[in-house]
Short mmCIF file of C-alpha atoms and ligand atoms in Angstrom, two decimals:
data_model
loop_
_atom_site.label_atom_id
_atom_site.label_comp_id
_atom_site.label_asym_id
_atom_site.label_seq_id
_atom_site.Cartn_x
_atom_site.Cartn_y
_atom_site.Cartn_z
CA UNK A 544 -201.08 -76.04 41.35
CA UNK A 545 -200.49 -76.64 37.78
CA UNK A 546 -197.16 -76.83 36.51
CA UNK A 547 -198.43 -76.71 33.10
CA UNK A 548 -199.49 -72.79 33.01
CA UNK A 549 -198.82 -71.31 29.74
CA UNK A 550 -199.15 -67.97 27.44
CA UNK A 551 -199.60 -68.01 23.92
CA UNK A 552 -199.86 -64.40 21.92
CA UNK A 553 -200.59 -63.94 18.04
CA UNK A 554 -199.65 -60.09 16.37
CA UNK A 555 -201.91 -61.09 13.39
CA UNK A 556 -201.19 -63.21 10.47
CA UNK A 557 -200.24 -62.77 6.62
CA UNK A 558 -197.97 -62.64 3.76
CA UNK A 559 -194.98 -61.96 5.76
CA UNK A 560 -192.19 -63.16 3.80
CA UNK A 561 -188.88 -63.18 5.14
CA UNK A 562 -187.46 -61.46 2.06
CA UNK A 563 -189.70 -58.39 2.23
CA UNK A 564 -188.64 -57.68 6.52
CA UNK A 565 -185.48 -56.15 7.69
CA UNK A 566 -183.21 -57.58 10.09
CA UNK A 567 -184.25 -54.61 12.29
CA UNK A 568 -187.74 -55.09 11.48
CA UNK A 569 -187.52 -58.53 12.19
CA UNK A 570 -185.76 -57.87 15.54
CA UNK A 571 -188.38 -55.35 16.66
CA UNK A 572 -191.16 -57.94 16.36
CA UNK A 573 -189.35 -60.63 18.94
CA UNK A 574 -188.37 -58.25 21.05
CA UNK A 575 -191.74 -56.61 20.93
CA UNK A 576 -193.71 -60.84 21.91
CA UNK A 577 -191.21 -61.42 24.13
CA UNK A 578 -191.60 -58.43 26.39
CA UNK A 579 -195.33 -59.09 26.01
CA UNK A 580 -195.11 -62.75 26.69
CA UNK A 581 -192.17 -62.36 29.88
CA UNK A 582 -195.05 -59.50 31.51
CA UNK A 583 -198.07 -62.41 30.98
CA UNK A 584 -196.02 -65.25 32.13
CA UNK A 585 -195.11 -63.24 35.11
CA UNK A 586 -199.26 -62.97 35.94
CA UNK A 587 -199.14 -66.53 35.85
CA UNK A 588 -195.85 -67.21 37.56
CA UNK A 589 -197.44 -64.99 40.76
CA UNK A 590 -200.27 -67.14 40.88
CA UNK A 591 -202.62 -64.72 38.82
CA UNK A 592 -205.67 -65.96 36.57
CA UNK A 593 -205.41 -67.08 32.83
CA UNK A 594 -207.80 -63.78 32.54
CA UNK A 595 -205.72 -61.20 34.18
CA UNK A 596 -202.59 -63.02 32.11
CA UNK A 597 -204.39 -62.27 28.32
CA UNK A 598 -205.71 -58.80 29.44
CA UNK A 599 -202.32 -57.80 30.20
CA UNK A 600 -200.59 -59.38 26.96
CA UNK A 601 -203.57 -57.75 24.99
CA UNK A 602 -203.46 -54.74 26.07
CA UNK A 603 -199.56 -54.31 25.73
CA UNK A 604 -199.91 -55.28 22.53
CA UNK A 605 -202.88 -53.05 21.84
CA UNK A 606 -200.24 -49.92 23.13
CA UNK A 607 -197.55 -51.41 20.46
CA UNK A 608 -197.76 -49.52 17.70
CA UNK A 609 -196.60 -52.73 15.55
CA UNK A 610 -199.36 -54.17 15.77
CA UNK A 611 -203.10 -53.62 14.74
CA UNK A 612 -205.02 -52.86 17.65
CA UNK A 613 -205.20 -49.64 19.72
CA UNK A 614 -202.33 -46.94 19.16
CA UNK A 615 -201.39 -48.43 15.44
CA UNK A 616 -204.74 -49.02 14.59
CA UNK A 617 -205.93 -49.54 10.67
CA UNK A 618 -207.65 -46.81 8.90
CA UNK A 619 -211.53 -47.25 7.90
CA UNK A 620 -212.89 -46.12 4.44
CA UNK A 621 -213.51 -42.90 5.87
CA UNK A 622 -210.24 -42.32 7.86
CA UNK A 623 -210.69 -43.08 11.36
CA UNK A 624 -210.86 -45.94 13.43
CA UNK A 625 -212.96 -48.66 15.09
CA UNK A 626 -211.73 -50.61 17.64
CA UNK A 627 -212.94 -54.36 18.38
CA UNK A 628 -212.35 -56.56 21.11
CA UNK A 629 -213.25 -59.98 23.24
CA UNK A 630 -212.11 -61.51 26.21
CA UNK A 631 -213.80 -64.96 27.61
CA UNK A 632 -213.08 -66.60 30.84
CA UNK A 633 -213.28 -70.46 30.64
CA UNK A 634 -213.67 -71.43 33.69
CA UNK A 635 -217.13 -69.69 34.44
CA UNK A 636 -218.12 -69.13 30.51
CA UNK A 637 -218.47 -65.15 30.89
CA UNK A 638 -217.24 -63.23 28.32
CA UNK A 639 -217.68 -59.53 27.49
CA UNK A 640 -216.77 -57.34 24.22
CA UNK A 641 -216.89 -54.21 22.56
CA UNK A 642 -217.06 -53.31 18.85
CA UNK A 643 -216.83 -49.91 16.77
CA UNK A 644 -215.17 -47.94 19.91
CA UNK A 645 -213.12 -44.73 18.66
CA UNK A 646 -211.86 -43.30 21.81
CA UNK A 647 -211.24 -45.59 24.45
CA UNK A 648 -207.72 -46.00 24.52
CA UNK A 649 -207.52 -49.54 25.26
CA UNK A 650 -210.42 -51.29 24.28
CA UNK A 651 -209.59 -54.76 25.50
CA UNK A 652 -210.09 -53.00 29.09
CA UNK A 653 -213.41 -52.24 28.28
CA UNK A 654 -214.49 -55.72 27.23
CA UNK A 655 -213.30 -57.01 30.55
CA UNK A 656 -215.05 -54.57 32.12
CA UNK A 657 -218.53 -55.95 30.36
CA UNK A 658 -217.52 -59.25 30.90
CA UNK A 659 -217.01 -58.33 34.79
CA UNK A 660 -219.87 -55.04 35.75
CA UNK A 661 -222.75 -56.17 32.52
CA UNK A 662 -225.23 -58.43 32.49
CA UNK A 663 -224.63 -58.20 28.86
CA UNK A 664 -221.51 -59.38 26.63
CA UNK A 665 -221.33 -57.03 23.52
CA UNK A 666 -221.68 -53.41 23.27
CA UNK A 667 -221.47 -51.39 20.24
CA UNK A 668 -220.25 -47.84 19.53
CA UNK A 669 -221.24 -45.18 21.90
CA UNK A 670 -223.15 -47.08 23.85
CA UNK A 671 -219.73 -49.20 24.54
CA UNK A 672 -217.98 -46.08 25.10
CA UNK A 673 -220.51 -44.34 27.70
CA UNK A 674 -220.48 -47.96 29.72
CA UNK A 675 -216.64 -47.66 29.63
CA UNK A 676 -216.96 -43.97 31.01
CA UNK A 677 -218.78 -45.47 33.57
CA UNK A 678 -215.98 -47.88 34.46
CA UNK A 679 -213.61 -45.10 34.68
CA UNK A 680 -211.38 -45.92 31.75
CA UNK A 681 -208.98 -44.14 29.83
CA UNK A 682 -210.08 -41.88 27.36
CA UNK A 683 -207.99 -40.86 24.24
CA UNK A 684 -208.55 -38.55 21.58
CA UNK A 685 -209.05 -40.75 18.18
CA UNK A 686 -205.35 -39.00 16.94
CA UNK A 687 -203.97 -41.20 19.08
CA UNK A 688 -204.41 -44.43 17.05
CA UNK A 689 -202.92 -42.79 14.03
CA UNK A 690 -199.81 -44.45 12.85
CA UNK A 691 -197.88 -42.85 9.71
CA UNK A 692 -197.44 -46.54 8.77
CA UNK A 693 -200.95 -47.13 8.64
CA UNK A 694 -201.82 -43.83 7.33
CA UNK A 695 -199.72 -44.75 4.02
CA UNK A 696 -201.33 -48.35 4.26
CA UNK A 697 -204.45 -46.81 4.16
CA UNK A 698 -203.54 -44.53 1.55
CA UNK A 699 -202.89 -47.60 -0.94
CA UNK A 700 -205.79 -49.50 0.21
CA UNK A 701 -207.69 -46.72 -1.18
CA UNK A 702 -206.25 -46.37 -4.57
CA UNK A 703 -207.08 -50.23 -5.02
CA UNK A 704 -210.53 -49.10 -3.76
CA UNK A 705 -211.29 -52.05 -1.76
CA UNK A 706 -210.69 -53.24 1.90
CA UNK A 707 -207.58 -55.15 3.26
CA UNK A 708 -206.45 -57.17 5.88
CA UNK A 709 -204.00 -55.11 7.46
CA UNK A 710 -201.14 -57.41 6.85
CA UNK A 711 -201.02 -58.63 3.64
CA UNK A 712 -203.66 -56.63 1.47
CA UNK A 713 -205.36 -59.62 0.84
CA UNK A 714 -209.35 -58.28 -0.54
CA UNK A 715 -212.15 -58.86 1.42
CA UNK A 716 -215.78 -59.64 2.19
CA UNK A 717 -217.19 -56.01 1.26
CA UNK A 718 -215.73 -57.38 -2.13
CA UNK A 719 -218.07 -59.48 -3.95
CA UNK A 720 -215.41 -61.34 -5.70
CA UNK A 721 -214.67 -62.97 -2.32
CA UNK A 722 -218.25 -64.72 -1.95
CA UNK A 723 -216.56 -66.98 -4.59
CA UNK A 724 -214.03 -70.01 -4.06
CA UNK A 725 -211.36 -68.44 -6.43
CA UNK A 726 -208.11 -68.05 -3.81
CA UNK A 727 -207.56 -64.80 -2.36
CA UNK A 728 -204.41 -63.12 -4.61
CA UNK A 729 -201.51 -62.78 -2.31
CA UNK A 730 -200.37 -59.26 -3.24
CA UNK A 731 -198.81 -56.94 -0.36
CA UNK A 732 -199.89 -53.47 -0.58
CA UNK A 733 -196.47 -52.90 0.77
CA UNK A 734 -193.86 -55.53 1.53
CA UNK A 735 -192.51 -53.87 3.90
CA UNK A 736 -195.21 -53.40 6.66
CA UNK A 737 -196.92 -56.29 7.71
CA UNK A 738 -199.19 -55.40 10.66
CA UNK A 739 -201.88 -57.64 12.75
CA UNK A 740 -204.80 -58.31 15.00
CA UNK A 741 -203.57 -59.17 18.36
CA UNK A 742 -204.72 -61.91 21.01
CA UNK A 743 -203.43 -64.22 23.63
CA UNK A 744 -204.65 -67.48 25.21
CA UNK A 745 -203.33 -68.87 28.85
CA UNK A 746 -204.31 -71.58 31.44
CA UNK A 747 -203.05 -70.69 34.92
CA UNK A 748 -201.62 -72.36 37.40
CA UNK A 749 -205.32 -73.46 39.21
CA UNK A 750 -205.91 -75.23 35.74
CA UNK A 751 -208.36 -71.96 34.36
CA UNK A 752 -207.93 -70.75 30.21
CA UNK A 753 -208.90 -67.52 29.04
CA UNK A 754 -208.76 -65.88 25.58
CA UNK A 755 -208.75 -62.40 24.48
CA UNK A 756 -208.51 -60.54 20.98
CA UNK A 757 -208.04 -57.36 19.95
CA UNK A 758 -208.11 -55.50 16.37
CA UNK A 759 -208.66 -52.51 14.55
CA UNK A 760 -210.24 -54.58 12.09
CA UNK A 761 -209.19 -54.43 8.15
CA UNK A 762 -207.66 -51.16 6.38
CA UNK A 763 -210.16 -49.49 4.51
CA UNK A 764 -213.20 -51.27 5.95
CA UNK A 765 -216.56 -49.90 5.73
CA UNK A 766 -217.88 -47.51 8.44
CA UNK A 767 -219.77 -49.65 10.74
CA UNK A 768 -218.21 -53.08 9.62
CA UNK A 769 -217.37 -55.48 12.22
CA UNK A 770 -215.30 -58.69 12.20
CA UNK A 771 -214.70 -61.71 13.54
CA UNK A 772 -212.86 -60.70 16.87
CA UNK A 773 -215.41 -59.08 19.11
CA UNK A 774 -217.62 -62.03 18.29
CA UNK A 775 -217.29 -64.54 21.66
CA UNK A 776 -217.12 -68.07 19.02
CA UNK A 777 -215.75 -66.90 16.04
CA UNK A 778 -212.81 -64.57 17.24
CA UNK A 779 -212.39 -65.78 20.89
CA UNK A 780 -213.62 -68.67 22.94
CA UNK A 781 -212.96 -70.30 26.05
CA UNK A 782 -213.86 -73.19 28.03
CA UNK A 783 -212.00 -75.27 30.50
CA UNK A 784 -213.60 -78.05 29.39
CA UNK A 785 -211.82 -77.77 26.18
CA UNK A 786 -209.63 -74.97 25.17
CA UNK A 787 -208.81 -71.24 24.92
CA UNK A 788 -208.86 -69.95 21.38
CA UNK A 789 -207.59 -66.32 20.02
CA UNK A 790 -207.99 -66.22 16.29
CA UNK A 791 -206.20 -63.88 13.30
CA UNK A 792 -207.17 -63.49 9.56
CA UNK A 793 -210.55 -62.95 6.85
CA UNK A 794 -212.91 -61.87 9.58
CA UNK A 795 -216.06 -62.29 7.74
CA UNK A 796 -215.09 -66.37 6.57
CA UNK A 797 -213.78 -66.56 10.43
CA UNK A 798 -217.51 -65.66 11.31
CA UNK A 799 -218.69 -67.66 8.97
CA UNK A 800 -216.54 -70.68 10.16
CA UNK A 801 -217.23 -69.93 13.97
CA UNK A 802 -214.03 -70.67 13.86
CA UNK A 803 -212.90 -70.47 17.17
CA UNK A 804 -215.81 -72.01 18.99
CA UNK A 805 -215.21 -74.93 16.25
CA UNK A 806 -211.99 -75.73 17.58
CA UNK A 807 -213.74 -76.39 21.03
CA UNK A 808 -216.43 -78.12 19.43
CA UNK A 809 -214.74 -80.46 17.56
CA UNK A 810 -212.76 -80.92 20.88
CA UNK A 811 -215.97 -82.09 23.05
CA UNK A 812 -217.71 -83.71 20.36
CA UNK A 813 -215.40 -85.67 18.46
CA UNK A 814 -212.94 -86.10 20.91
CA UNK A 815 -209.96 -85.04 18.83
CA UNK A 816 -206.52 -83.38 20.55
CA UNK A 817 -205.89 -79.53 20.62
CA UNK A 818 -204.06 -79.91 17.51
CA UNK A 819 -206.03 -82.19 15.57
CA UNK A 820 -209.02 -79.81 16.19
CA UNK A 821 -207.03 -76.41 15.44
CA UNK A 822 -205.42 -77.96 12.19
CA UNK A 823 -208.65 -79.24 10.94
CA UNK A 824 -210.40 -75.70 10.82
CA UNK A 825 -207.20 -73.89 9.88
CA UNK A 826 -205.92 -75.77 7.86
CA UNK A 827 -209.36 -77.73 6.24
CA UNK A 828 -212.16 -75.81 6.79
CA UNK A 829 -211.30 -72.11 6.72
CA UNK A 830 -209.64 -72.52 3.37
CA UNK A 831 -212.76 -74.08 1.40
CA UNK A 832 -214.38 -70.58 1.56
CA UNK A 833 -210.74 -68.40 1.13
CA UNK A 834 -210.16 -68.15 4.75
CA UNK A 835 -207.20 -66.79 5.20
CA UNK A 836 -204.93 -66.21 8.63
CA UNK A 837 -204.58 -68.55 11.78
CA UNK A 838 -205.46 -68.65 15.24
CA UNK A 839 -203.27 -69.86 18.73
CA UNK A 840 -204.69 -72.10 21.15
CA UNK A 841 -204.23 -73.66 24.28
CA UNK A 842 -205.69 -76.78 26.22
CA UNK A 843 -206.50 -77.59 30.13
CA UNK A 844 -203.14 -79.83 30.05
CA UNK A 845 -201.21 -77.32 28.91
CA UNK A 846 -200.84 -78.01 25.24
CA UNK A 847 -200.40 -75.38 22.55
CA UNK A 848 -200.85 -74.60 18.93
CA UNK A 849 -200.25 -72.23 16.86
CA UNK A 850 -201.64 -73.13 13.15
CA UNK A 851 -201.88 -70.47 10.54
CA UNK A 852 -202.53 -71.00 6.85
CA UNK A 853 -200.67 -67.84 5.35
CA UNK A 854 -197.30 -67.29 5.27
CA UNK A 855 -196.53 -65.78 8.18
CA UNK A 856 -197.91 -65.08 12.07
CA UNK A 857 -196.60 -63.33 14.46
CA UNK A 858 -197.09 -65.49 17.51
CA UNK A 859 -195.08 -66.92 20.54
CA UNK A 860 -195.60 -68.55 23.89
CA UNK A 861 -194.16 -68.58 27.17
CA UNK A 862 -194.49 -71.40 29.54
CA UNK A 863 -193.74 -70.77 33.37
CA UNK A 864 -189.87 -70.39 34.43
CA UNK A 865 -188.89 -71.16 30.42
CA UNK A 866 -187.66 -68.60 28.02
CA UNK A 867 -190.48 -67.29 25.80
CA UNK A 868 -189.88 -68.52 22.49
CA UNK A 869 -191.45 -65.99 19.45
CA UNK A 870 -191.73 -67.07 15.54
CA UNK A 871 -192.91 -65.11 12.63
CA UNK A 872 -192.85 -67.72 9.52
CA UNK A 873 -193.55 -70.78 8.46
N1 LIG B 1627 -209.80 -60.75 11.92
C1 LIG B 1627 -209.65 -59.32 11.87
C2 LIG B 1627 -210.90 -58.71 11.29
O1 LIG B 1627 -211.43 -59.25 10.35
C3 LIG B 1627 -208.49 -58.88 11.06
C4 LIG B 1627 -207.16 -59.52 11.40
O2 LIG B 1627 -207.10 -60.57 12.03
O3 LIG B 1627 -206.13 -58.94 11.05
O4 LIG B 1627 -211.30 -57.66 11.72
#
């Protein structure tokens, strides 16, 4: 058994700035990764896998309307939603994800489901949603991911007539400005509400690491566009070998980095630490081409970072029979 079994859960990352949050607010959001992270570290504590751990800390947080992914979803350009999400098992290397889903309520669910019943690992659209009839999940209808939060995010996303990350406004890819070095302005569209991506990373007590990530990608996005986090290497990766990574922030430079898989690969190939490795792309890498956000992740030993580049993540961790601790800035 190893002692060593740990949780670690991101809620997205951003210009969260301590001045522009209520003490409610702020209260909301611990309570909100703690109750997350004490239900995962349970799975953990009862001997369950690192991948039954993240699918049940993703897909509370995908219900949490705090967060961006599932009910509390972002808007697209044309006022619904598409839902993307990843889950990879490292100690067998299977992974499974779904992209562009509109009704299936918790979309995490379904990517287990390919990773577990397909012979293939990404499925896109309707084609993801008729395999996750065939699984028997839970069907919503697309109201259900409406938010009035998000709704009024969406509204001002709209007026600046270009895409957002969902917490912090920053511009994006579908922007041509971004294809240039020039830093991404750091402009809320609203102080106030400062929403995320979701994921979790674990290793279990038999020494296994899983990630998983969930989003409903960037307000205002393009019909169609997807993101880093159903990718298996840019948005989520895990290997035993190395680590478990769950990762936050400018999807397309995320992509572009493979940033997650880069973690591991630094990992194996230069034979860095866990943190050396995560610092390097976050804090290095990502921002030579404006990459903005962070990512958590977790090694075979146990060890855990949680590096983000922007002011703010909303992240915590839980290790077995400790509080759960939870941290929003800096
Ligand atoms: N990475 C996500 C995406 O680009 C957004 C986020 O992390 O908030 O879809």
């Amino acid at each position: 058994m190893n002692s060593n079994a740990v949780i670690a859960i991101h809620g997205g990352a951003g210009t969260i700035l301590r001045s522009s949050m209520s003490a409610s607010a702020e209260a909301d959001y611990h309570a909100a990764l703690q109750a997350v992270l004490s239900a995962a570290q349970r799975v953990l504590a009862e001997g369950g896998s690192a991948l039954d751990a993240v699918s049940v800390a993703v897909r509370l947080l995908e219900d949490c309307p705090l967060f961006n992914a599932g009910h509390g979803a972002v808007y697209t350009a044309a006022g619904t939603h598409e839902l993307d999400a990843a889950i990879m098992d490292g100690s067998t290397l299977d992974a499974g994800a779904v992209c562009c889903v509109t009704r299936v309520r918790n979309p995490i669910l379904a990517a287990r489901s390919v990773l577990e019943k397909s012979e293939h690992v990404l499925f896109t659209g309707e084609g993801a949603e008729a395999f996750a009839a065939a699984q028997g999940l839970e069907f919503v209808d697309p109201a259900y991911f409406d938010t009035e939060a998000r709704h009024r995010q969406w509204m001002l996303a709209r007026g600046q007539q270009r895409a957002m990350l969902d917490h912090d406004g920053a511009t994006l890819a579908s922007d041509a400005s971004l294809k240039s070095a020039e830093p991404t302005p750091h402009e809320p569209i609203d102080p106030n509400r400062k929403f995320g991506t979701v994921g979790a990373v674990a290793l279990d007590i038999h020494g296994h690491l899983a990630a998983a990530t969930s989003t409903g990608g960037v307000t205002n996005k393009q019909v169609g566009r997807v993101g880093d986090t159903p990718l298996i290497g840019a948005g989520c990766y895990a290997d035993d070998a190395t680590c478990a990574v769950s990762t936050t922030g400018s999807g397309e430079m995320f992509m572009r980095m493979v940033a997650a898989y880069d973690v591991a690969a630094q990992m194996a190939y230069r034979q860095v630490s866990l943190q050396e490795a995560a610092h390097d792309v976050v804090m290095n890498r990502l921002p030579k081409i404006n990459g903005r956000g962070g990512l958590i992740a977790v090694d075979a030993h146990g060890n855990v970072t949680l590096p983000f580049n922007t002011e703010g993540m909303y992240r915590g961790f839980a290790r077995l029979s400790e509080a759960p601790e939870t941290a929003i800035y800096r």
